[in-house]
JSON list of C-alpha atoms in Angstrom, two decimals:
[
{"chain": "A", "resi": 1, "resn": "UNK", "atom": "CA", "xyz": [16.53, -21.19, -41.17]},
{"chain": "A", "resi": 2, "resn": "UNK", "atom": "CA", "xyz": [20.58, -21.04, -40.42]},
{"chain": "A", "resi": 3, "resn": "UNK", "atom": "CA", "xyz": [22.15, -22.63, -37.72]},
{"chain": "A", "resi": 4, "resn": "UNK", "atom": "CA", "xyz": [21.92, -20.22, -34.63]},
{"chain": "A", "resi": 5, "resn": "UNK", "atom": "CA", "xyz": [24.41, -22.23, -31.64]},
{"chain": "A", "resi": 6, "resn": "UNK", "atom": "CA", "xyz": [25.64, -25.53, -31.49]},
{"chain": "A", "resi": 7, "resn": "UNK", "atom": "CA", "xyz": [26.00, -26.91, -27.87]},
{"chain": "A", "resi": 8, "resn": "UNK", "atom": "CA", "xyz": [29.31, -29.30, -26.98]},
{"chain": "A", "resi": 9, "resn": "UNK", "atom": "CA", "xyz": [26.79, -32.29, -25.56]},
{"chain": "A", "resi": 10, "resn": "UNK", "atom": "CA", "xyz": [24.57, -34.46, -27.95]},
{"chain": "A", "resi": 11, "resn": "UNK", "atom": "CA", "xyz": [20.89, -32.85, -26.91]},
{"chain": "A", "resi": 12, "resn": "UNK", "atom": "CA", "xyz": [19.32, -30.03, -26.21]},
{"chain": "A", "resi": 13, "resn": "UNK", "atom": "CA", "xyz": [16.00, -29.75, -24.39]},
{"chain": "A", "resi": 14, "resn": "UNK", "atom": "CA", "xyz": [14.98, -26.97, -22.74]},
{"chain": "A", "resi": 15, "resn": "UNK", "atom": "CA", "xyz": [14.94, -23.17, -24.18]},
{"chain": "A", "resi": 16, "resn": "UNK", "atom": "CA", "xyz": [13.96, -20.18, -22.64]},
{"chain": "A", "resi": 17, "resn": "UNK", "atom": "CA", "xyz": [14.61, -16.49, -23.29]},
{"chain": "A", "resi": 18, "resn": "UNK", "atom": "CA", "xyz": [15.79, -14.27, -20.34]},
{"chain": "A", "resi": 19, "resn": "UNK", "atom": "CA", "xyz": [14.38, -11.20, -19.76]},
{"chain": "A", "resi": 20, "resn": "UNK", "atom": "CA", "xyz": [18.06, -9.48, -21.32]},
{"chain": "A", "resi": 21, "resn": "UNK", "atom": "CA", "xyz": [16.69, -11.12, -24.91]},
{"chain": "A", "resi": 22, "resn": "UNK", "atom": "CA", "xyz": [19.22, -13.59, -24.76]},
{"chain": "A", "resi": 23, "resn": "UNK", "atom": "CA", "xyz": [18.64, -17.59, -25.51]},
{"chain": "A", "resi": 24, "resn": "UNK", "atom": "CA", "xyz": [19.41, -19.61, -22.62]},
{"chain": "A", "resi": 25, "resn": "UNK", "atom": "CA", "xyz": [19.89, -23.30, -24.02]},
{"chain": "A", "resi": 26, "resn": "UNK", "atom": "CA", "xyz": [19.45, -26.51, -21.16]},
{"chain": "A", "resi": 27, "resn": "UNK", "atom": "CA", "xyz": [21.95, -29.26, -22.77]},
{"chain": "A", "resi": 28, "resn": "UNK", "atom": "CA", "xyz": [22.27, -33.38, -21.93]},
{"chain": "A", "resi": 29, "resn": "UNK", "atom": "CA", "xyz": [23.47, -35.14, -20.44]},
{"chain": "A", "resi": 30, "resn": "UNK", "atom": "CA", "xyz": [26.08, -33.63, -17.75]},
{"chain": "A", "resi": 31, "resn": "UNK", "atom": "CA", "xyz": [24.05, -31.09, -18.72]},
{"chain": "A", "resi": 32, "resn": "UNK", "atom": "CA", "xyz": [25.21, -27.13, -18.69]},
{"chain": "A", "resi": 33, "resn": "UNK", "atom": "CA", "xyz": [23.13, -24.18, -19.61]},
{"chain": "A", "resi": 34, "resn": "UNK", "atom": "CA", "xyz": [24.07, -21.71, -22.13]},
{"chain": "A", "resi": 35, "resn": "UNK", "atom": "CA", "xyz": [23.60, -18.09, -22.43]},
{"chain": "A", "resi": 36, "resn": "UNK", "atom": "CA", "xyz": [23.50, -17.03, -25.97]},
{"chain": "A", "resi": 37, "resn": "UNK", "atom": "CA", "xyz": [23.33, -13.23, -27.52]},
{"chain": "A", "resi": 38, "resn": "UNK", "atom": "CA", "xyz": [21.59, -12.41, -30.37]},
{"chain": "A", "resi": 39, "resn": "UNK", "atom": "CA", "xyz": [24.65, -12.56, -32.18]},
{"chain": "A", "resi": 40, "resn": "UNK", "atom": "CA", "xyz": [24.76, -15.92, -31.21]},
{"chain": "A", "resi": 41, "resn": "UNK", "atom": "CA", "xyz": [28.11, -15.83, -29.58]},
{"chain": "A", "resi": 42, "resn": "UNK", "atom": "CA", "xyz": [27.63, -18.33, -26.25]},
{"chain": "A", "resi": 43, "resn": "UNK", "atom": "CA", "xyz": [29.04, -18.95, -22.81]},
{"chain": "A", "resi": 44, "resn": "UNK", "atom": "CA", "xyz": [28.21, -21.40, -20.17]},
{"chain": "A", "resi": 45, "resn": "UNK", "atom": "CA", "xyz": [25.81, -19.59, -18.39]},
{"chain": "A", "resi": 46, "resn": "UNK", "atom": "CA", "xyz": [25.42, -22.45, -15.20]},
{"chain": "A", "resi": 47, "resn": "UNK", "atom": "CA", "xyz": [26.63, -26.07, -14.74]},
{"chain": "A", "resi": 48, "resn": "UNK", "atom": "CA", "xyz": [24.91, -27.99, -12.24]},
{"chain": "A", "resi": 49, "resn": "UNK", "atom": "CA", "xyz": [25.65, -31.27, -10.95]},
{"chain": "A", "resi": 50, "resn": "UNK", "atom": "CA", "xyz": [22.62, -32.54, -12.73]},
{"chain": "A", "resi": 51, "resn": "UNK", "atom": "CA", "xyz": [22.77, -35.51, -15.81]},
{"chain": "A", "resi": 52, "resn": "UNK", "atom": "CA", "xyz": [19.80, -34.05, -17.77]},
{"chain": "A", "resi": 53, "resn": "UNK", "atom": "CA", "xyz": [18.53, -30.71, -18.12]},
{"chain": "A", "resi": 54, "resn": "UNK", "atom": "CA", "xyz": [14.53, -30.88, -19.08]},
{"chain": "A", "resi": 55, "resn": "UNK", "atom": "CA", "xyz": [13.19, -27.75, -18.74]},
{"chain": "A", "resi": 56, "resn": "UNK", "atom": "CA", "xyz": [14.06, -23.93, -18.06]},
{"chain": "A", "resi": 57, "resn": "UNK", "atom": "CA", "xyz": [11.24, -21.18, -16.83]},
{"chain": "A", "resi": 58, "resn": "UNK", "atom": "CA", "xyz": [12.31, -17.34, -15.86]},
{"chain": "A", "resi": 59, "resn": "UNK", "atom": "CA", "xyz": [9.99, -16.23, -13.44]},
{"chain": "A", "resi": 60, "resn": "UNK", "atom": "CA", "xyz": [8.73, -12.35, -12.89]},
{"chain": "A", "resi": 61, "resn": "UNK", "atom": "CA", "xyz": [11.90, -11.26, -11.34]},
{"chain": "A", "resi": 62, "resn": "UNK", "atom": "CA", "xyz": [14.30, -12.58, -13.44]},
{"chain": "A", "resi": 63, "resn": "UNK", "atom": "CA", "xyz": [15.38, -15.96, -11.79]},
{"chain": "A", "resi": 64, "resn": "UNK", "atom": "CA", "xyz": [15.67, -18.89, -14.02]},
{"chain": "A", "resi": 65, "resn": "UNK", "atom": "CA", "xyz": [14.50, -22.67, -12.51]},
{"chain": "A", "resi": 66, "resn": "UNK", "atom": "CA", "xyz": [15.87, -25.89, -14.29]},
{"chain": "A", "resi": 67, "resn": "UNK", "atom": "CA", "xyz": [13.68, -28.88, -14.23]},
{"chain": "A", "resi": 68, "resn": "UNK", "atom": "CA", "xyz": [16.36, -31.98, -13.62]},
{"chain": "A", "resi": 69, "resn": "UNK", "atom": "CA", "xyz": [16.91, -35.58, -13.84]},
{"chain": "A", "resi": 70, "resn": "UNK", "atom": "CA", "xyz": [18.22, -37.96, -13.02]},
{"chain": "A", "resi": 71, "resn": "UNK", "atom": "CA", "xyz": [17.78, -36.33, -9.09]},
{"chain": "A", "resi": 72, "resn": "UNK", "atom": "CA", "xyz": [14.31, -34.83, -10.13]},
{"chain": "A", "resi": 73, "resn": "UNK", "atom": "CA", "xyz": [15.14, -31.39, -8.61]},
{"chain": "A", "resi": 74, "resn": "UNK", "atom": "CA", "xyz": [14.08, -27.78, -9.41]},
{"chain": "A", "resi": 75, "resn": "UNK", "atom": "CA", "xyz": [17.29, -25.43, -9.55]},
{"chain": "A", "resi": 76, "resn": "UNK", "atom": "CA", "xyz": [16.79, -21.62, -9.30]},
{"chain": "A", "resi": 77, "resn": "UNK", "atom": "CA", "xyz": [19.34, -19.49, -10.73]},
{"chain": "A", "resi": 78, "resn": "UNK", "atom": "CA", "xyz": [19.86, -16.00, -9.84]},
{"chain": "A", "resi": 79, "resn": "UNK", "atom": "CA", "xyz": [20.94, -13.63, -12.72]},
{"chain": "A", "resi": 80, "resn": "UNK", "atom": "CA", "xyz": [24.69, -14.15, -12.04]},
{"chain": "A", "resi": 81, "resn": "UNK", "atom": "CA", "xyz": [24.48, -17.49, -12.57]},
{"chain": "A", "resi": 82, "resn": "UNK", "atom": "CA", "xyz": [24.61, -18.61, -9.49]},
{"chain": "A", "resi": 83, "resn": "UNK", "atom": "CA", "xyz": [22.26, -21.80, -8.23]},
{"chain": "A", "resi": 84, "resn": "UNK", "atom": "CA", "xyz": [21.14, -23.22, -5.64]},
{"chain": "A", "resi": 85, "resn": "UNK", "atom": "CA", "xyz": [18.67, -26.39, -5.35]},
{"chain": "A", "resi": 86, "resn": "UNK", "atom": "CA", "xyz": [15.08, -25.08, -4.71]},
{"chain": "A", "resi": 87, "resn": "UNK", "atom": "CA", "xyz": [13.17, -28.28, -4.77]},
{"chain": "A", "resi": 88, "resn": "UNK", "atom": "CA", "xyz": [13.83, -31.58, -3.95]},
{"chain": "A", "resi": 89, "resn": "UNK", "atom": "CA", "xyz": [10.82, -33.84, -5.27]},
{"chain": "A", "resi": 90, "resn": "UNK", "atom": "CA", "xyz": [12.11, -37.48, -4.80]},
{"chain": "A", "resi": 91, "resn": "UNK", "atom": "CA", "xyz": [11.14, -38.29, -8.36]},
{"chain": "A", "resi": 92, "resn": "UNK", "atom": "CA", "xyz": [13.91, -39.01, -11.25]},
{"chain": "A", "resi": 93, "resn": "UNK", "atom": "CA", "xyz": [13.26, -36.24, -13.04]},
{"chain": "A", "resi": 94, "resn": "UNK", "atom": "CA", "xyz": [11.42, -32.88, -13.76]},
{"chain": "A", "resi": 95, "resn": "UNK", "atom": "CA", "xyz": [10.43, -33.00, -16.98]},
{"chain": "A", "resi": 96, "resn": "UNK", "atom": "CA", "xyz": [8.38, -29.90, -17.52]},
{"chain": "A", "resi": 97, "resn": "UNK", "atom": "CA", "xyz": [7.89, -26.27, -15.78]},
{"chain": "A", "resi": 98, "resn": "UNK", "atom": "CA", "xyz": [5.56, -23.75, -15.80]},
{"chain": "A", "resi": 99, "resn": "UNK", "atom": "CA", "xyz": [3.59, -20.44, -13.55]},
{"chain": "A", "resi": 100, "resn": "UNK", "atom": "CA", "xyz": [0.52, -20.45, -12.11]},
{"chain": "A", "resi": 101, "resn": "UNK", "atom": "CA", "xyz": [-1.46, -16.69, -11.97]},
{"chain": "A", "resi": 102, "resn": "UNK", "atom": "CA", "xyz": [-0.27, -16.51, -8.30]},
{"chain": "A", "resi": 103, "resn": "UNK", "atom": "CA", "xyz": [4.05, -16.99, -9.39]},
{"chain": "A", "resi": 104, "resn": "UNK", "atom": "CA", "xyz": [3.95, -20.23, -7.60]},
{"chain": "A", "resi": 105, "resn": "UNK", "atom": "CA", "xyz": [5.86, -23.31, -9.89]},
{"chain": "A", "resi": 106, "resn": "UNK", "atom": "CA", "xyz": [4.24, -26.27, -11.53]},
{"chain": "A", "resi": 107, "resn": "UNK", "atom": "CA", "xyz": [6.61, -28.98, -12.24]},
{"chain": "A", "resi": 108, "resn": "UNK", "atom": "CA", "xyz": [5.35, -32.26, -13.53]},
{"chain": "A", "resi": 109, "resn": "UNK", "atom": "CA", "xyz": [7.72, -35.43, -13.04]},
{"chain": "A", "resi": 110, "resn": "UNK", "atom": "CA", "xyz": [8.60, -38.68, -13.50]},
{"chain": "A", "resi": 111, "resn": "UNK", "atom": "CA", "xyz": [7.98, -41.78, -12.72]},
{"chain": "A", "resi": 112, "resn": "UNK", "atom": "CA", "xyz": [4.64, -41.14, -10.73]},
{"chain": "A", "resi": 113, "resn": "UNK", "atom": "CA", "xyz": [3.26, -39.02, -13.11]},
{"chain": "A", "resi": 114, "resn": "UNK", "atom": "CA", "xyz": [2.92, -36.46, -10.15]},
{"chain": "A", "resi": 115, "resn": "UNK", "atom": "CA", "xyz": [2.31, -32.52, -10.93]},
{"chain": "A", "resi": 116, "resn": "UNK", "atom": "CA", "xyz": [3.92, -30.45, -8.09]},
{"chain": "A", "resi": 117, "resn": "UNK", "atom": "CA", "xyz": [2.60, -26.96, -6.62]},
{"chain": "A", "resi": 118, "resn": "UNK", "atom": "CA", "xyz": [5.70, -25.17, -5.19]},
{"chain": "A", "resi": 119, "resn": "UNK", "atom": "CA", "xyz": [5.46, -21.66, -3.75]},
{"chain": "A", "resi": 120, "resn": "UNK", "atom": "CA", "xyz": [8.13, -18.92, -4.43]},
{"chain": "A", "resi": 121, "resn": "UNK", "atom": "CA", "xyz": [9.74, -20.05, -0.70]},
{"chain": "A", "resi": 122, "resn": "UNK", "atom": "CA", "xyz": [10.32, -23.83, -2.44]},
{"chain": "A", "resi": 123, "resn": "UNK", "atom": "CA", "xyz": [7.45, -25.57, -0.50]},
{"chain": "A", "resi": 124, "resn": "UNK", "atom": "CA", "xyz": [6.00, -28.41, -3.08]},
{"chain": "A", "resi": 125, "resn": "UNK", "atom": "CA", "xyz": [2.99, -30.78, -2.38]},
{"chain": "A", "resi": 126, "resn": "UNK", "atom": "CA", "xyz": [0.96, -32.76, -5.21]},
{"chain": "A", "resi": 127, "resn": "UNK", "atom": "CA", "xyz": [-1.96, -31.33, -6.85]},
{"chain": "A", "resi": 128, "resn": "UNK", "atom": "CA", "xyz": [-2.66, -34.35, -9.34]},
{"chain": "A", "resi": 129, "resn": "UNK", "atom": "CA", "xyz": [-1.23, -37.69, -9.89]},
{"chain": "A", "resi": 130, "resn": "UNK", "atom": "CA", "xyz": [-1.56, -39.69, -13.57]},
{"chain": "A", "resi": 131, "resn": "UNK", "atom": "CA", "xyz": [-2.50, -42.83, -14.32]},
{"chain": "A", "resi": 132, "resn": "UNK", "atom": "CA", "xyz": [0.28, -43.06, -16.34]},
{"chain": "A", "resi": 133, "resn": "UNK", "atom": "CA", "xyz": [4.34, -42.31, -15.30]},
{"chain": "A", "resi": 134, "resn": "UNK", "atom": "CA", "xyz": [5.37, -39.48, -17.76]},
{"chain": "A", "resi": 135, "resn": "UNK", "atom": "CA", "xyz": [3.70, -35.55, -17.41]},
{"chain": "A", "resi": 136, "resn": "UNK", "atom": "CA", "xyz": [5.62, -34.02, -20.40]},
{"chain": "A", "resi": 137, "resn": "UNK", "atom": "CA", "xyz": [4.02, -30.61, -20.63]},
{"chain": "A", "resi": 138, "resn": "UNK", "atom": "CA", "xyz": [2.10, -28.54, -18.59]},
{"chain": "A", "resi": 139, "resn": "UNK", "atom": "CA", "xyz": [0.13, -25.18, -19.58]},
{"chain": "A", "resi": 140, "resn": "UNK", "atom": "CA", "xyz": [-1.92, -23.07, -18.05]},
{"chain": "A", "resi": 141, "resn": "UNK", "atom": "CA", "xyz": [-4.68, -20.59, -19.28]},
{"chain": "A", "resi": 142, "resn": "UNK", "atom": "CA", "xyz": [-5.66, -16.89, -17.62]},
{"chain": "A", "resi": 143, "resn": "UNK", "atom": "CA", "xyz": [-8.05, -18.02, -15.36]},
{"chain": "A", "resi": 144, "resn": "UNK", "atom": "CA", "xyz": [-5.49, -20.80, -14.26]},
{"chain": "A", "resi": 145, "resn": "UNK", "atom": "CA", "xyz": [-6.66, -23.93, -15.42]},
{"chain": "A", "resi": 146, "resn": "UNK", "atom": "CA", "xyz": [-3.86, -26.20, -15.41]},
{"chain": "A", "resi": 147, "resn": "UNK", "atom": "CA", "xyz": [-3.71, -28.34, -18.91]},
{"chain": "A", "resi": 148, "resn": "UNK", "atom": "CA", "xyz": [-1.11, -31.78, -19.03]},
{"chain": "A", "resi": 149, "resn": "UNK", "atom": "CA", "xyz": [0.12, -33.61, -21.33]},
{"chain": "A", "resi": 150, "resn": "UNK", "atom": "CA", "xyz": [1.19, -37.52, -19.94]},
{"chain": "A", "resi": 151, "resn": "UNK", "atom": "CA", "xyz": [2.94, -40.13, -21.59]},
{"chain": "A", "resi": 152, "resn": "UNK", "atom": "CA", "xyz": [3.95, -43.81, -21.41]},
{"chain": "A", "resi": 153, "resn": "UNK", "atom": "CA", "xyz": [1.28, -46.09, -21.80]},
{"chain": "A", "resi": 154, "resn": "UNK", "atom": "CA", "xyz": [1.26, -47.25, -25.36]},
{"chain": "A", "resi": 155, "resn": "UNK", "atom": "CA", "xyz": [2.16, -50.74, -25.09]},
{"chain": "A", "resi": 156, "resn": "UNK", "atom": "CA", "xyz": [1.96, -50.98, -21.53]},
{"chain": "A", "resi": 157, "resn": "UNK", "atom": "CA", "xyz": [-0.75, -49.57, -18.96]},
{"chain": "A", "resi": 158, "resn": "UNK", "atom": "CA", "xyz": [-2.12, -46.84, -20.83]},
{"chain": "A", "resi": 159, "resn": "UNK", "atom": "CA", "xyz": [-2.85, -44.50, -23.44]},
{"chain": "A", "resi": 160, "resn": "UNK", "atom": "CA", "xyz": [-1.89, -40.99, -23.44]},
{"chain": "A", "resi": 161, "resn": "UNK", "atom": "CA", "xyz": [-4.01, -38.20, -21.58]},
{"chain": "A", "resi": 162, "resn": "UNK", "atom": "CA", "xyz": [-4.16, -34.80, -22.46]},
{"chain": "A", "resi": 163, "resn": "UNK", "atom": "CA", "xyz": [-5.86, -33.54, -18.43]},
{"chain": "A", "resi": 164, "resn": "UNK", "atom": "CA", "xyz": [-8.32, -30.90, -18.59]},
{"chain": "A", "resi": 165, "resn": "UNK", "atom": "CA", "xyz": [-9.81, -28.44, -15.75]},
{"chain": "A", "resi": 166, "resn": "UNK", "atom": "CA", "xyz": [-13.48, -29.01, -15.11]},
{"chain": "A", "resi": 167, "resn": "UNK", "atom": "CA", "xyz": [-16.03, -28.07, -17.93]},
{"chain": "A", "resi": 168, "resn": "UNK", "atom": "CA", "xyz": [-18.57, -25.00, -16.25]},
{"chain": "A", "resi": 169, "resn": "UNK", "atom": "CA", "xyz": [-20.31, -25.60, -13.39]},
{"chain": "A", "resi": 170, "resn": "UNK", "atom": "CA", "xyz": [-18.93, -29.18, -12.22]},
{"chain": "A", "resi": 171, "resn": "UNK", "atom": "CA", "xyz": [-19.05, -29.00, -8.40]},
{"chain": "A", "resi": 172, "resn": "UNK", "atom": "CA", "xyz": [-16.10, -29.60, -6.39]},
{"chain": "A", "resi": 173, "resn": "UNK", "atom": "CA", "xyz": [-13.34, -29.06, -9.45]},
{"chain": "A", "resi": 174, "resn": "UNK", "atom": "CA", "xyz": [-11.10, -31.60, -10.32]},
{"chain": "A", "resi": 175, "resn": "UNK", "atom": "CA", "xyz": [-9.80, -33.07, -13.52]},
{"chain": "A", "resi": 176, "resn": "UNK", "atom": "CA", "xyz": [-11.51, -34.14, -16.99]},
{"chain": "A", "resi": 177, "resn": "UNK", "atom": "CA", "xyz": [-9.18, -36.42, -18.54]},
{"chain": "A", "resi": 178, "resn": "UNK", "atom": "CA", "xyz": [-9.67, -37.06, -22.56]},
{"chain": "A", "resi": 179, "resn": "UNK", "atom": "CA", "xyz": [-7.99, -40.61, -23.47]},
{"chain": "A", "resi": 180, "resn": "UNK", "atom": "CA", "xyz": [-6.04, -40.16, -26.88]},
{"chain": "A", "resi": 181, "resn": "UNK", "atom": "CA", "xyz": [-5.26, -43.15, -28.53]},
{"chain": "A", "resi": 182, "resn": "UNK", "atom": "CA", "xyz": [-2.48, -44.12, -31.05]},
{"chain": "A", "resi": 183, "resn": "UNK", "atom": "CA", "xyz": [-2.35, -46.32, -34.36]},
{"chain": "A", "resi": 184, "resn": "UNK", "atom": "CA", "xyz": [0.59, -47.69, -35.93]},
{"chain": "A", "resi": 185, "resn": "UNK", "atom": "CA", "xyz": [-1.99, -48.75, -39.02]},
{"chain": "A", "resi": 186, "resn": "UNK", "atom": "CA", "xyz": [-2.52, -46.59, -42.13]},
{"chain": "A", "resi": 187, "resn": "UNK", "atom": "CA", "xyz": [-5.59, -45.11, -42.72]},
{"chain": "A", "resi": 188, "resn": "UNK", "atom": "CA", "xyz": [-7.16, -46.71, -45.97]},
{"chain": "A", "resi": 189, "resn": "UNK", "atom": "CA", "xyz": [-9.90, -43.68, -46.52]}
]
Protein backbone atom coordinates (compact mmCIF):
# COMPACT_ATOMS: atom_id res chain seq x y z
CA UNK A 1 0.00 0.00 0.00
CA UNK A 2 1.35 3.85 -0.56
CA UNK A 3 -0.28 6.71 0.64
CA UNK A 4 -2.99 7.73 -2.01
CA UNK A 5 -4.44 11.58 -0.48
CA UNK A 6 -4.08 13.10 2.68
CA UNK A 7 -7.10 15.34 3.69
CA UNK A 8 -6.32 18.91 5.71
CA UNK A 9 -8.90 17.78 8.76
CA UNK A 10 -8.00 14.95 11.31
CA UNK A 11 -10.67 12.08 9.93
CA UNK A 12 -11.95 10.73 7.20
CA UNK A 13 -15.16 8.71 7.04
CA UNK A 14 -16.99 8.30 4.22
CA UNK A 15 -15.62 7.12 0.58
CA UNK A 16 -17.34 6.67 -2.44
CA UNK A 17 -16.31 6.49 -6.10
CA UNK A 18 -18.22 8.69 -8.67
CA UNK A 19 -19.30 7.39 -11.65
CA UNK A 20 -16.07 9.61 -13.53
CA UNK A 21 -13.69 6.87 -11.46
CA UNK A 22 -12.66 9.42 -9.24
CA UNK A 23 -12.44 9.03 -5.15
CA UNK A 24 -14.64 11.33 -3.47
CA UNK A 25 -13.33 11.51 0.27
CA UNK A 26 -16.14 12.88 3.24
CA UNK A 27 -13.61 14.59 5.91
CA UNK A 28 -14.33 15.76 9.89
CA UNK A 29 -15.10 17.72 11.41
CA UNK A 30 -16.09 21.12 9.45
CA UNK A 31 -16.16 18.59 7.18
CA UNK A 32 -15.47 19.15 3.16
CA UNK A 33 -15.59 16.55 0.48
CA UNK A 34 -12.85 15.86 -1.82
CA UNK A 35 -12.68 14.88 -5.34
CA UNK A 36 -9.61 12.95 -6.08
CA UNK A 37 -8.22 11.60 -9.69
CA UNK A 38 -6.57 8.61 -10.10
CA UNK A 39 -3.50 10.39 -10.06
CA UNK A 40 -4.40 11.35 -6.82
CA UNK A 41 -4.17 15.03 -7.34
CA UNK A 42 -7.38 16.53 -5.11
CA UNK A 43 -9.70 19.50 -4.92
CA UNK A 44 -12.49 20.36 -2.66
CA UNK A 45 -15.16 18.93 -4.40
CA UNK A 46 -18.23 20.48 -1.81
CA UNK A 47 -18.17 22.18 1.63
CA UNK A 48 -21.26 22.13 3.46
CA UNK A 49 -22.13 23.78 6.53
CA UNK A 50 -22.12 20.44 8.21
CA UNK A 51 -19.48 19.42 11.42
CA UNK A 52 -19.19 15.72 10.40
CA UNK A 53 -19.39 14.06 7.22
CA UNK A 54 -20.54 10.15 7.81
CA UNK A 55 -21.38 8.79 4.79
CA UNK A 56 -21.40 9.43 0.86
CA UNK A 57 -23.76 7.27 -1.74
CA UNK A 58 -23.94 8.21 -5.73
CA UNK A 59 -27.14 7.25 -6.86
CA UNK A 60 -28.10 5.98 -10.65
CA UNK A 61 -27.85 9.34 -12.13
CA UNK A 62 -24.89 10.56 -10.84
CA UNK A 63 -25.91 12.69 -7.72
CA UNK A 64 -23.94 12.20 -4.64
CA UNK A 65 -25.96 12.36 -0.92
CA UNK A 66 -23.86 13.06 2.32
CA UNK A 67 -25.10 11.54 5.46
CA UNK A 68 -24.42 14.52 8.25
CA UNK A 69 -24.09 15.31 11.81
CA UNK A 70 -24.24 17.12 13.99
CA UNK A 71 -27.81 18.47 12.05
CA UNK A 72 -28.57 14.77 10.94
CA UNK A 73 -29.35 15.83 7.32
CA UNK A 74 -29.05 14.10 3.90
CA UNK A 75 -27.26 16.54 1.32
CA UNK A 76 -27.59 15.79 -2.44
CA UNK A 77 -25.00 17.05 -4.65
CA UNK A 78 -25.40 17.52 -8.23
CA UNK A 79 -22.28 16.77 -10.42
CA UNK A 80 -21.04 20.42 -10.28
CA UNK A 81 -20.80 20.37 -6.90
CA UNK A 82 -23.45 22.11 -6.07
CA UNK A 83 -25.82 21.07 -2.82
CA UNK A 84 -28.67 21.51 -1.55
CA UNK A 85 -30.26 19.89 1.78
CA UNK A 86 -32.54 16.94 0.72
CA UNK A 87 -33.55 15.63 4.07
CA UNK A 88 -34.06 16.99 7.21
CA UNK A 89 -34.48 14.00 9.82
CA UNK A 90 -34.39 15.78 13.28
CA UNK A 91 -31.79 13.30 14.49
CA UNK A 92 -27.95 14.37 15.23
CA UNK A 93 -26.61 12.61 12.69
CA UNK A 94 -26.77 10.28 9.58
CA UNK A 95 -24.46 7.87 10.07
CA UNK A 96 -24.89 5.47 7.22
CA UNK A 97 -26.51 5.47 3.50
CA UNK A 98 -27.56 3.15 1.20
CA UNK A 99 -30.36 2.14 -2.13
CA UNK A 100 -33.12 0.19 -1.99
CA UNK A 101 -34.09 -1.90 -5.57
CA UNK A 102 -36.69 0.90 -6.17
CA UNK A 103 -33.62 4.17 -5.96
CA UNK A 104 -35.35 5.33 -2.90
CA UNK A 105 -32.52 6.23 0.20
CA UNK A 106 -32.00 4.38 3.42
CA UNK A 107 -30.32 6.40 5.97
CA UNK A 108 -29.94 5.07 9.45
CA UNK A 109 -29.31 7.72 12.35
CA UNK A 110 -28.59 8.64 15.55
CA UNK A 111 -29.69 8.85 18.61
CA UNK A 112 -33.05 6.85 18.08
CA UNK A 113 -31.58 4.25 16.30
CA UNK A 114 -34.23 5.10 13.52
CA UNK A 115 -33.71 3.73 9.74
CA UNK A 116 -35.31 6.26 7.29
CA UNK A 117 -37.11 5.42 3.81
CA UNK A 118 -36.76 8.60 1.64
CA UNK A 119 -38.00 8.68 -1.95
CA UNK A 120 -35.99 10.34 -4.83
CA UNK A 121 -38.48 13.68 -4.18
CA UNK A 122 -36.82 13.78 -0.33
CA UNK A 123 -39.99 12.44 1.47
CA UNK A 124 -38.56 10.26 4.64
CA UNK A 125 -40.74 8.28 7.19
CA UNK A 126 -39.35 5.37 9.57
CA UNK A 127 -39.32 1.88 8.55
CA UNK A 128 -37.62 0.41 11.83
CA UNK A 129 -36.55 1.78 15.07
CA UNK A 130 -33.59 -0.07 17.41
CA UNK A 131 -33.51 -0.88 20.67
CA UNK A 132 -30.39 0.57 20.85
CA UNK A 133 -29.27 4.51 19.67
CA UNK A 134 -26.52 3.87 17.00
CA UNK A 135 -27.50 2.14 13.21
CA UNK A 136 -23.90 2.16 11.79
CA UNK A 137 -24.37 0.26 8.56
CA UNK A 138 -27.01 -0.64 6.49
CA UNK A 139 -27.00 -3.22 3.40
CA UNK A 140 -29.26 -4.50 1.35
CA UNK A 141 -29.46 -7.79 -0.78
CA UNK A 142 -31.26 -8.25 -4.51
CA UNK A 143 -34.44 -9.09 -3.39
CA UNK A 144 -34.23 -6.02 -0.94
CA UNK A 145 -33.92 -7.23 2.37
CA UNK A 146 -32.63 -4.53 4.38
CA UNK A 147 -29.59 -5.85 6.81
CA UNK A 148 -28.33 -3.26 10.01
CA UNK A 149 -25.79 -3.10 11.93
CA UNK A 150 -26.61 -1.04 15.59
CA UNK A 151 -24.41 -0.02 18.18
CA UNK A 152 -24.20 1.37 21.74
CA UNK A 153 -25.27 -0.87 24.26
CA UNK A 154 -22.23 -2.48 25.73
CA UNK A 155 -22.15 -1.16 29.09
CA UNK A 156 -25.34 0.43 29.03
CA UNK A 157 -28.86 -0.83 27.63
CA UNK A 158 -27.81 -3.25 25.20
CA UNK A 159 -25.82 -5.42 23.18
CA UNK A 160 -25.22 -5.00 19.61
CA UNK A 161 -27.78 -6.26 16.85
CA UNK A 162 -26.97 -7.22 13.57
CA UNK A 163 -31.26 -6.87 12.10
CA UNK A 164 -32.23 -9.39 9.71
CA UNK A 165 -35.35 -9.59 7.13
CA UNK A 166 -37.73 -12.38 7.95
CA UNK A 167 -36.51 -16.07 7.48
CA UNK A 168 -39.11 -17.81 4.49
CA UNK A 169 -42.48 -17.86 4.98
CA UNK A 170 -42.95 -15.68 8.32
CA UNK A 171 -46.31 -13.94 7.81
CA UNK A 172 -46.64 -10.34 7.98
CA UNK A 173 -42.59 -9.50 7.48
CA UNK A 174 -40.82 -7.69 9.89
CA UNK A 175 -37.46 -7.95 11.53
CA UNK A 176 -35.32 -10.99 13.05
CA UNK A 177 -32.90 -9.46 15.25
CA UNK A 178 -29.68 -11.77 16.29
CA UNK A 179 -28.19 -10.35 19.75
CA UNK A 180 -24.24 -10.37 19.45
CA UNK A 181 -22.53 -10.15 22.49
CA UNK A 182 -19.01 -8.85 23.45
CA UNK A 183 -16.15 -10.09 25.91
CA UNK A 184 -13.38 -8.15 27.17
CA UNK A 185 -12.01 -11.76 28.71
CA UNK A 186 -9.49 -13.99 26.89
CA UNK A 187 -10.44 -17.11 25.73
CA UNK A 188 -8.45 -19.86 27.74
CA UNK A 189 -9.21 -22.86 25.01
Amino acid sequence: ATLFFTAQEPDIFAMAVGPDGSLYVGSSPSGKIYKVGTDGKSSVFYAPKAKYIWALLFDAQGQLYVGTGDKGDILRVDPSGNGVVFFESKQTHIMCLNLDPQGNILAGSVPNGLIYRVTPQGRGFVIYQSALPEIHDLAVDSRGNIYAATLGGLGGKGSPELLLPPPAGVPGGGVTTITVTASTEPDNE
